[in-house]
Amino acid sequence: MNPWERLKPFNKPDVIVEEALSKASRESRKISFRGRLETVRRKERVRILVVYRVVTRNLRRAYKIVNAYWKANDFYRDLVNIYFSNDELEVVRRELRNMISLADMLRDEYLSRLSNADSIDEMGRVRRECLGRLVSIVKRKKAILNRVRELWKYAHRLPSIDLGEPSVVVAGPPNVGKSTLVNSLSTAEVRVASYPFTTKDIHVGHIITDYYKIQIIDTPGLLDRPLSERNEVEMKAIVALKHLSDIIIYMFDPSPFRFYNLEEQLSIYNEIKSSFKDAYVIPVVNKVDVEEIHIGNDVVDGEIIRLSLKEGVGLDLLRGRILSISNEVFSHKIRSGAK
Ligand SMILES: Nc1nc2c(ncn2[C@@H]2O[C@H](COP(=O)(O)OP(=O)(O)OP(=O)(O)O)[C@@H](O)[C@H]2O)c(=O)[nH]1
Ligand SMILES: [Mg+2]
């Protein structure tokens, strides 16, 4: 499960301030008359409380969003770490905690000063000062709050993955047909296009069997370069391979539209095989309808499956292979208590 999926977003800092102040004056107008001094006191009290509530409601949502990182499993943490380091999140969480306690403290302090105030002028001063300080909590930490908004935008859209179910990661160079395969095999509807780098995020679809769900994971294309040079989009594929690859389908493209020559496609393949030794790797050659170079067992070991997704060739064979390996994976997961 994606721990951010159900968390609510919060407003932009400027909107929080605007909402807090306008709601405060709206609510204070609803106070009925009960003697001049006491009516003013009650109105000022409502204004303080409303601003406090709007500000802290947003801060608490922000806190939950950041805190979900520590509740997430390693797959989600690694995905978040592509853009937000552990250290940054620690700092942000501490800042938010301080902001919330400061707001609590201000509310208590100014409500007590308001109860003791004995003139209308004094009440106005107390309220103005309190609102100013509450609002400035948000205004001074705009950068922090905007960062948490970015975290929410990124994290709440991450796919929902269950580590207890078998997973198949489809990987390979750009434009080989990974997304087309994921769409043909599973419930996913990923965008396909005739140019490289179409897929920029991880997507998941499912094959539903009688006993469990197999997660089929589409990944961004991998370039032929070492891990240390991989960009943020490629790192998403690496994170999926690291955590979800019970089975890896590595896809080759022998067509005239191939992004890489054979040597480079093989280099990525070999890197994946050696980096993820526990996975079952299924080499597939797609686009055999327009095959230009032959990719066979002279260069790739293992049982290659030859596909034309365009013409529906080889898909049943591949599905059969996935199902039989998944049965093994699933019974192993049950035995090891991963479910
Ligand atoms: N001729 C032919 N074209 C195919 C076949 N499978 C996919 N394509 C085409 O290849 C192009 C790339 O397909 P995608 O599924 O987007 O490839 P991808 O690997 O997901 O690409 P990125 O997300 O950019 O890495 C599209 O134009 C597909 O229509 C096939 O079997 N034969
Ligand atoms: Mg794609």
Short mmCIF file of C-alpha atoms and ligand atoms in Angstrom, two decimals:
data_model
loop_
_atom_site.label_atom_id
_atom_site.label_comp_id
_atom_site.label_asym_id
_atom_site.label_seq_id
_atom_site.Cartn_x
_atom_site.Cartn_y
_atom_site.Cartn_z
CA MET A 1 0.00 0.00 0.00
CA ASN A 2 1.15 3.49 -0.76
CA PRO A 3 1.20 5.23 2.64
CA TRP A 4 0.52 8.63 1.03
CA GLU A 5 -2.42 7.51 -1.06
CA ARG A 6 -5.11 8.57 1.42
CA LEU A 7 -3.38 11.50 3.05
CA LYS A 8 -4.99 14.86 2.46
CA PRO A 9 -3.02 17.69 0.87
CA PHE A 10 -2.81 21.10 2.48
CA ASN A 11 -2.94 24.62 1.09
CA LYS A 12 -0.21 26.89 -0.21
CA PRO A 13 1.19 29.13 2.53
CA ASP A 14 -0.45 32.29 1.12
CA VAL A 15 -3.79 30.54 0.87
CA ILE A 16 -3.54 29.29 4.46
CA VAL A 17 -3.03 32.86 5.68
CA GLU A 18 -5.80 34.26 3.54
CA GLU A 19 -8.25 31.53 4.56
CA ALA A 20 -7.37 31.87 8.25
CA LEU A 21 -7.90 35.62 8.35
CA SER A 22 -11.07 35.77 6.31
CA LYS A 23 -12.63 32.86 8.18
CA ALA A 24 -11.72 34.54 11.47
CA SER A 25 -13.57 37.72 10.65
CA ARG A 26 -16.53 35.78 9.24
CA GLU A 27 -16.86 33.66 12.38
CA SER A 28 -16.43 36.61 14.72
CA ARG A 29 -19.40 38.37 13.10
CA LYS A 30 -21.63 35.50 14.21
CA ILE A 31 -21.09 36.30 17.89
CA SER A 32 -24.27 37.65 19.51
CA PHE A 33 -24.28 40.75 21.71
CA ARG A 34 -23.83 40.25 25.47
CA GLY A 35 -22.58 43.52 26.87
CA ARG A 36 -19.97 45.62 25.12
CA LEU A 37 -16.78 44.43 26.80
CA GLU A 38 -17.68 40.74 26.89
CA THR A 39 -18.89 40.73 23.30
CA VAL A 40 -15.59 42.18 22.12
CA ARG A 41 -13.70 39.65 24.23
CA ARG A 42 -15.65 36.78 22.72
CA LYS A 43 -15.18 38.09 19.19
CA GLU A 44 -11.43 38.43 19.66
CA ARG A 45 -11.30 34.97 21.19
CA VAL A 46 -13.05 33.45 18.17
CA ARG A 47 -10.66 35.23 15.81
CA ILE A 48 -7.64 33.82 17.63
CA LEU A 49 -9.10 30.33 17.74
CA VAL A 50 -10.11 30.27 14.09
CA VAL A 51 -6.69 31.41 12.88
CA TYR A 52 -5.04 28.90 15.20
CA ARG A 53 -7.26 26.09 13.89
CA VAL A 54 -6.74 26.84 10.20
CA VAL A 55 -2.98 27.18 10.63
CA THR A 56 -2.56 24.03 12.71
CA ARG A 57 -4.92 21.96 10.58
CA ASN A 58 -2.63 22.60 7.64
CA LEU A 59 0.54 22.09 9.67
CA ARG A 60 -0.73 18.78 11.03
CA ARG A 61 -1.54 17.57 7.53
CA ALA A 62 1.96 18.56 6.46
CA TYR A 63 3.39 16.71 9.45
CA LYS A 64 1.46 13.55 8.57
CA ILE A 65 2.74 13.69 5.01
CA VAL A 66 6.35 13.90 6.15
CA ASN A 67 5.90 11.39 8.93
CA ALA A 68 4.47 8.80 6.52
CA TYR A 69 8.01 8.42 5.20
CA TRP A 70 8.99 6.70 8.44
CA LYS A 71 6.00 4.39 8.21
CA ALA A 72 6.72 3.44 4.61
CA ASN A 73 8.53 0.29 3.53
CA ASP A 74 11.94 0.45 1.83
CA PHE A 75 10.49 0.47 -1.67
CA TYR A 76 8.56 3.69 -1.04
CA ARG A 77 11.37 5.22 0.98
CA ASP A 78 13.85 4.63 -1.81
CA LEU A 79 11.45 6.18 -4.31
CA VAL A 80 11.07 9.24 -2.09
CA ASN A 81 14.83 9.42 -1.52
CA ILE A 82 15.34 10.02 -5.23
CA TYR A 83 14.10 13.57 -4.60
CA PHE A 84 14.12 14.01 -0.79
CA SER A 85 17.00 12.87 1.36
CA ASN A 86 16.50 11.29 4.75
CA ASP A 87 18.36 14.25 6.31
CA GLU A 88 16.14 16.81 4.63
CA LEU A 89 13.03 14.98 5.81
CA GLU A 90 14.37 14.82 9.38
CA VAL A 91 14.87 18.58 9.35
CA VAL A 92 11.45 19.24 7.85
CA ARG A 93 9.76 17.00 10.39
CA ARG A 94 11.50 18.74 13.26
CA GLU A 95 10.59 22.17 11.90
CA LEU A 96 6.94 21.19 11.56
CA ARG A 97 6.86 19.82 15.07
CA ASN A 98 8.30 23.10 16.35
CA MET A 99 5.83 25.13 14.32
CA ILE A 100 2.90 23.19 15.77
CA SER A 101 4.10 23.55 19.35
CA LEU A 102 4.75 27.25 18.83
CA ALA A 103 1.17 27.67 17.57
CA ASP A 104 -0.16 25.78 20.61
CA MET A 105 1.89 27.93 22.92
CA LEU A 106 0.74 31.18 21.28
CA ARG A 107 -2.89 30.17 21.50
CA ASP A 108 -2.61 29.43 25.22
CA GLU A 109 -0.61 32.53 26.00
CA TYR A 110 -2.82 34.99 24.12
CA LEU A 111 -6.12 33.47 25.22
CA SER A 112 -5.01 33.92 28.78
CA ARG A 113 -3.90 37.50 28.12
CA LEU A 114 -7.27 38.11 26.48
CA SER A 115 -9.16 36.84 29.54
CA ASN A 116 -7.21 39.23 31.70
CA ALA A 117 -7.54 42.25 29.40
CA ASP A 118 -9.77 44.97 30.87
CA SER A 119 -10.25 47.33 27.95
CA ILE A 120 -11.38 47.03 24.37
CA ASP A 121 -8.12 48.58 23.20
CA GLU A 122 -6.10 46.04 25.12
CA MET A 123 -8.17 43.17 23.67
CA GLY A 124 -7.58 44.48 20.15
CA ARG A 125 -3.85 44.68 20.80
CA VAL A 126 -3.71 41.13 22.15
CA ARG A 127 -5.62 39.74 19.20
CA ARG A 128 -3.58 41.67 16.61
CA GLU A 129 -0.32 40.51 18.09
CA CYS A 130 -1.47 36.90 18.33
CA LEU A 131 -2.76 36.76 14.76
CA GLY A 132 0.42 38.38 13.51
CA ARG A 133 2.56 35.78 15.21
CA LEU A 134 0.38 32.81 14.19
CA VAL A 135 0.38 33.95 10.58
CA SER A 136 4.11 34.54 10.59
CA ILE A 137 4.74 30.89 11.57
CA VAL A 138 3.43 30.02 8.12
CA LYS A 139 4.95 32.99 6.31
CA ARG A 140 8.46 32.47 7.64
CA LYS A 141 8.53 28.78 6.70
CA LYS A 142 7.11 28.99 3.20
CA ALA A 143 10.05 27.08 1.75
CA ILE A 144 9.53 24.16 4.13
CA LEU A 145 5.81 24.02 3.49
CA ASN A 146 6.30 24.19 -0.27
CA ARG A 147 8.74 21.30 -0.07
CA VAL A 148 6.16 19.20 1.77
CA ARG A 149 3.61 20.07 -0.90
CA GLU A 150 6.07 18.76 -3.50
CA LEU A 151 6.51 15.60 -1.46
CA TRP A 152 2.75 15.06 -1.37
CA LYS A 153 2.37 15.70 -5.10
CA TYR A 154 5.03 13.13 -5.88
CA ALA A 155 4.29 10.53 -3.23
CA HIS A 156 0.49 10.31 -3.31
CA ARG A 157 0.62 9.32 -6.98
CA LEU A 158 3.09 6.49 -6.51
CA PRO A 159 1.54 3.15 -7.42
CA SER A 160 0.02 0.96 -4.77
CA ILE A 161 2.28 -2.07 -4.37
CA ASP A 162 1.88 -5.08 -2.11
CA LEU A 163 5.24 -6.64 -1.29
CA GLY A 164 3.48 -9.87 -0.32
CA GLU A 165 2.28 -10.52 -3.87
CA PRO A 166 4.52 -11.70 -6.71
CA SER A 167 5.90 -8.90 -8.88
CA VAL A 168 7.18 -8.81 -12.41
CA VAL A 169 9.31 -5.83 -13.41
CA VAL A 170 9.49 -5.03 -17.11
CA ALA A 171 12.80 -3.33 -17.83
CA GLY A 172 14.96 -2.48 -20.78
CA PRO A 173 16.26 0.36 -22.93
CA PRO A 174 13.91 3.17 -24.02
CA ASN A 175 11.25 2.60 -26.68
CA VAL A 176 11.54 -1.20 -26.85
CA GLY A 177 7.84 -1.75 -26.07
CA LYS A 178 7.82 -2.16 -22.27
CA SER A 179 4.61 -0.20 -21.75
CA THR A 180 2.94 -1.94 -24.68
CA LEU A 181 3.75 -5.26 -22.99
CA VAL A 182 2.47 -4.18 -19.58
CA ASN A 183 -0.76 -2.98 -21.19
CA SER A 184 -1.18 -6.25 -23.11
CA LEU A 185 -0.53 -8.48 -20.11
CA SER A 186 -2.31 -6.67 -17.32
CA THR A 187 -5.01 -4.25 -16.28
CA ALA A 188 -2.65 -1.28 -16.70
CA GLU A 189 -3.24 1.53 -19.16
CA VAL A 190 0.14 3.14 -19.61
CA ARG A 191 0.85 5.67 -22.34
CA VAL A 192 2.68 4.24 -25.36
CA ALA A 193 4.43 6.40 -27.97
CA SER A 194 6.91 5.96 -30.77
CA TYR A 195 9.70 7.92 -29.12
CA PRO A 196 12.02 7.17 -26.20
CA PHE A 197 11.46 8.32 -22.59
CA THR A 198 7.68 8.19 -22.83
CA THR A 199 7.41 6.52 -19.43
CA LYS A 200 8.79 8.65 -16.60
CA ASP A 201 7.25 6.93 -13.60
CA ILE A 202 6.61 3.45 -12.31
CA HIS A 203 3.19 2.07 -13.23
CA VAL A 204 1.51 -1.09 -12.06
CA GLY A 205 -1.11 -3.36 -13.57
CA HIS A 206 -2.33 -6.76 -12.38
CA ILE A 207 -2.86 -10.26 -13.63
CA ILE A 208 -5.53 -11.74 -11.40
CA THR A 209 -5.25 -15.47 -10.69
CA ASP A 210 -7.54 -17.61 -8.54
CA TYR A 211 -5.32 -17.29 -5.48
CA TYR A 212 -3.36 -14.08 -5.77
CA LYS A 213 -2.58 -11.04 -7.87
CA ILE A 214 0.57 -10.74 -9.92
CA GLN A 215 1.82 -7.17 -10.10
CA ILE A 216 3.21 -6.22 -13.49
CA ILE A 217 5.40 -3.17 -13.19
CA ASP A 218 6.28 -0.84 -16.02
CA THR A 219 9.47 1.16 -15.63
CA PRO A 220 11.20 4.03 -17.43
CA GLY A 221 13.83 3.08 -20.02
CA LEU A 222 17.37 2.40 -18.82
CA LEU A 223 20.39 3.84 -20.55
CA ASP A 224 23.69 2.09 -21.01
CA ARG A 225 25.65 3.74 -18.24
CA PRO A 226 26.80 2.99 -14.72
CA LEU A 227 24.53 3.35 -11.70
CA SER A 228 26.36 6.45 -10.48
CA GLU A 229 25.43 8.33 -13.66
CA ARG A 230 21.77 7.38 -13.76
CA ASN A 231 19.29 10.24 -13.60
CA GLU A 232 16.26 10.52 -11.34
CA VAL A 233 13.87 8.94 -13.83
CA GLU A 234 16.12 5.94 -14.40
CA MET A 235 16.56 5.57 -10.64
CA LYS A 236 12.85 4.80 -10.37
CA ALA A 237 13.41 1.75 -12.56
CA ILE A 238 16.38 0.73 -10.42
CA VAL A 239 14.32 1.05 -7.22
CA ALA A 240 11.58 -1.14 -8.73
CA LEU A 241 14.17 -3.73 -9.76
CA LYS A 242 15.75 -3.68 -6.34
CA HIS A 243 12.56 -4.24 -4.35
CA LEU A 244 10.00 -5.81 -6.67
CA SER A 245 11.84 -8.08 -9.00
CA ASP A 246 10.68 -11.59 -8.24
CA ILE A 247 10.67 -11.83 -12.01
CA ILE A 248 12.40 -9.46 -14.42
CA ILE A 249 11.36 -9.31 -18.04
CA TYR A 250 14.24 -7.77 -19.93
CA MET A 251 13.17 -6.59 -23.34
CA PHE A 252 15.41 -6.34 -26.40
CA ASP A 253 14.56 -4.42 -29.56
CA PRO A 254 15.95 -5.91 -32.78
CA SER A 255 14.00 -3.54 -35.04
CA PRO A 256 15.23 -0.67 -37.19
CA PHE A 257 13.67 1.66 -34.54
CA ARG A 258 15.98 0.42 -31.79
CA PHE A 259 17.42 3.12 -29.56
CA TYR A 260 20.64 1.17 -28.92
CA ASN A 261 22.73 -1.26 -30.92
CA LEU A 262 22.95 -4.86 -29.80
CA GLU A 263 26.10 -4.40 -27.80
CA GLU A 264 24.59 -1.66 -25.66
CA GLN A 265 21.33 -3.55 -25.15
CA LEU A 266 23.39 -6.52 -23.97
CA SER A 267 25.45 -4.39 -21.67
CA ILE A 268 22.31 -3.21 -19.81
CA TYR A 269 21.01 -6.78 -19.75
CA ASN A 270 24.22 -8.09 -18.22
CA GLU A 271 24.28 -5.32 -15.66
CA ILE A 272 20.73 -6.13 -14.57
CA LYS A 273 21.45 -9.85 -14.39
CA SER A 274 24.49 -9.34 -12.23
CA SER A 275 22.91 -6.69 -9.98
CA PHE A 276 19.69 -8.59 -9.23
CA LYS A 277 20.87 -12.15 -8.83
CA ASP A 278 17.84 -13.39 -6.88
CA ALA A 279 15.38 -12.60 -9.64
CA TYR A 280 14.18 -14.88 -12.40
CA VAL A 281 15.18 -13.04 -15.54
CA ILE A 282 13.19 -13.69 -18.70
CA PRO A 283 14.86 -12.30 -21.82
CA VAL A 284 12.32 -11.29 -24.45
CA VAL A 285 12.92 -9.99 -27.95
CA ASN A 286 10.05 -7.77 -29.09
CA LYS A 287 9.11 -6.38 -32.53
CA VAL A 288 10.04 -9.56 -34.38
CA ASP A 289 7.59 -8.39 -37.06
CA VAL A 290 10.27 -5.89 -38.10
CA GLU A 291 13.37 -7.74 -36.94
CA GLU A 292 16.55 -6.31 -38.42
CA ILE A 293 19.25 -7.85 -36.23
CA HIS A 294 18.97 -11.35 -34.83
CA ILE A 295 19.17 -11.74 -31.06
CA GLY A 296 19.44 -15.43 -30.19
CA ASN A 297 21.13 -17.80 -27.80
CA ASP A 298 24.50 -17.06 -29.36
CA VAL A 299 24.46 -13.78 -27.42
CA VAL A 300 21.83 -14.16 -24.69
CA ASP A 301 21.65 -17.18 -22.45
CA GLY A 302 18.36 -18.48 -21.10
CA GLU A 303 15.09 -19.25 -22.81
CA ILE A 304 14.42 -16.25 -24.98
CA ILE A 305 10.78 -15.49 -25.74
CA ARG A 306 10.22 -13.82 -29.10
CA LEU A 307 7.33 -11.39 -29.29
CA SER A 308 5.49 -9.22 -31.67
CA LEU A 309 3.17 -7.22 -29.50
CA LYS A 310 1.92 -5.53 -32.63
CA GLU A 311 0.75 -8.86 -34.04
CA GLY A 312 0.06 -10.63 -30.75
CA VAL A 313 2.83 -13.20 -31.23
CA GLY A 314 4.39 -14.92 -28.21
CA LEU A 315 2.20 -13.32 -25.59
CA ASP A 316 0.53 -16.56 -24.44
CA LEU A 317 3.88 -18.23 -24.03
CA LEU A 318 5.18 -15.35 -21.94
CA ARG A 319 2.02 -15.26 -19.82
CA GLY A 320 2.37 -19.01 -19.19
CA ARG A 321 5.97 -18.55 -18.11
CA ILE A 322 5.04 -15.72 -15.74
CA LEU A 323 2.24 -17.78 -14.18
CA SER A 324 4.39 -20.81 -13.56
CA ILE A 325 7.24 -18.83 -11.99
CA SER A 326 4.74 -16.79 -9.96
CA ASN A 327 3.30 -19.97 -8.44
CA GLU A 328 6.74 -20.80 -7.12
CA VAL A 329 7.33 -17.26 -5.91
CA PHE A 330 3.94 -17.13 -4.25
CA SER A 331 4.35 -20.40 -2.36
CA HIS A 332 7.78 -19.24 -1.28
CA LYS A 333 6.35 -15.93 -0.04
CA ILE A 334 3.66 -17.78 1.90
CA ARG A 335 6.26 -20.08 3.47
CA SER A 336 8.53 -17.20 4.42
CA GLY A 337 5.57 -15.28 5.86
CA ALA A 338 5.95 -12.27 3.57
CA LYS A 339 2.19 -11.98 3.14
N1 LIG B 1 6.63 -2.93 -34.98
C1 LIG B 1 6.38 -3.04 -33.68
N2 LIG B 1 6.28 -1.96 -32.90
C2 LIG B 1 6.04 -2.12 -31.60
C3 LIG B 1 5.87 -3.40 -31.02
N3 LIG B 1 5.65 -3.23 -29.69
C4 LIG B 1 5.67 -1.91 -29.45
N4 LIG B 1 5.91 -1.22 -30.60
C5 LIG B 1 6.02 0.23 -30.76
O1 LIG B 1 7.19 0.69 -30.12
C6 LIG B 1 7.02 2.03 -29.68
C7 LIG B 1 7.43 2.15 -28.23
O2 LIG B 1 6.52 1.44 -27.41
P1 LIG B 1 6.40 1.71 -25.84
O3 LIG B 1 5.55 0.60 -25.31
O4 LIG B 1 5.98 3.10 -25.56
O5 LIG B 1 7.92 1.51 -25.44
P2 LIG B 1 8.60 1.71 -24.00
O6 LIG B 1 9.67 0.69 -23.91
O7 LIG B 1 7.57 1.70 -22.96
O8 LIG B 1 9.25 3.16 -24.18
P3 LIG B 1 9.74 4.19 -23.04
O9 LIG B 1 8.64 4.32 -22.04
O10 LIG B 1 9.94 5.45 -23.79
O11 LIG B 1 11.00 3.64 -22.49
C8 LIG B 1 5.55 2.36 -29.91
O12 LIG B 1 5.44 3.10 -31.08
C9 LIG B 1 4.90 0.98 -30.06
O13 LIG B 1 3.73 1.03 -30.82
C10 LIG B 1 5.95 -4.54 -31.88
O14 LIG B 1 5.82 -5.70 -31.49
N5 LIG B 1 6.22 -4.29 -33.19
MG MG B 2 7.10 3.10 -21.59
#
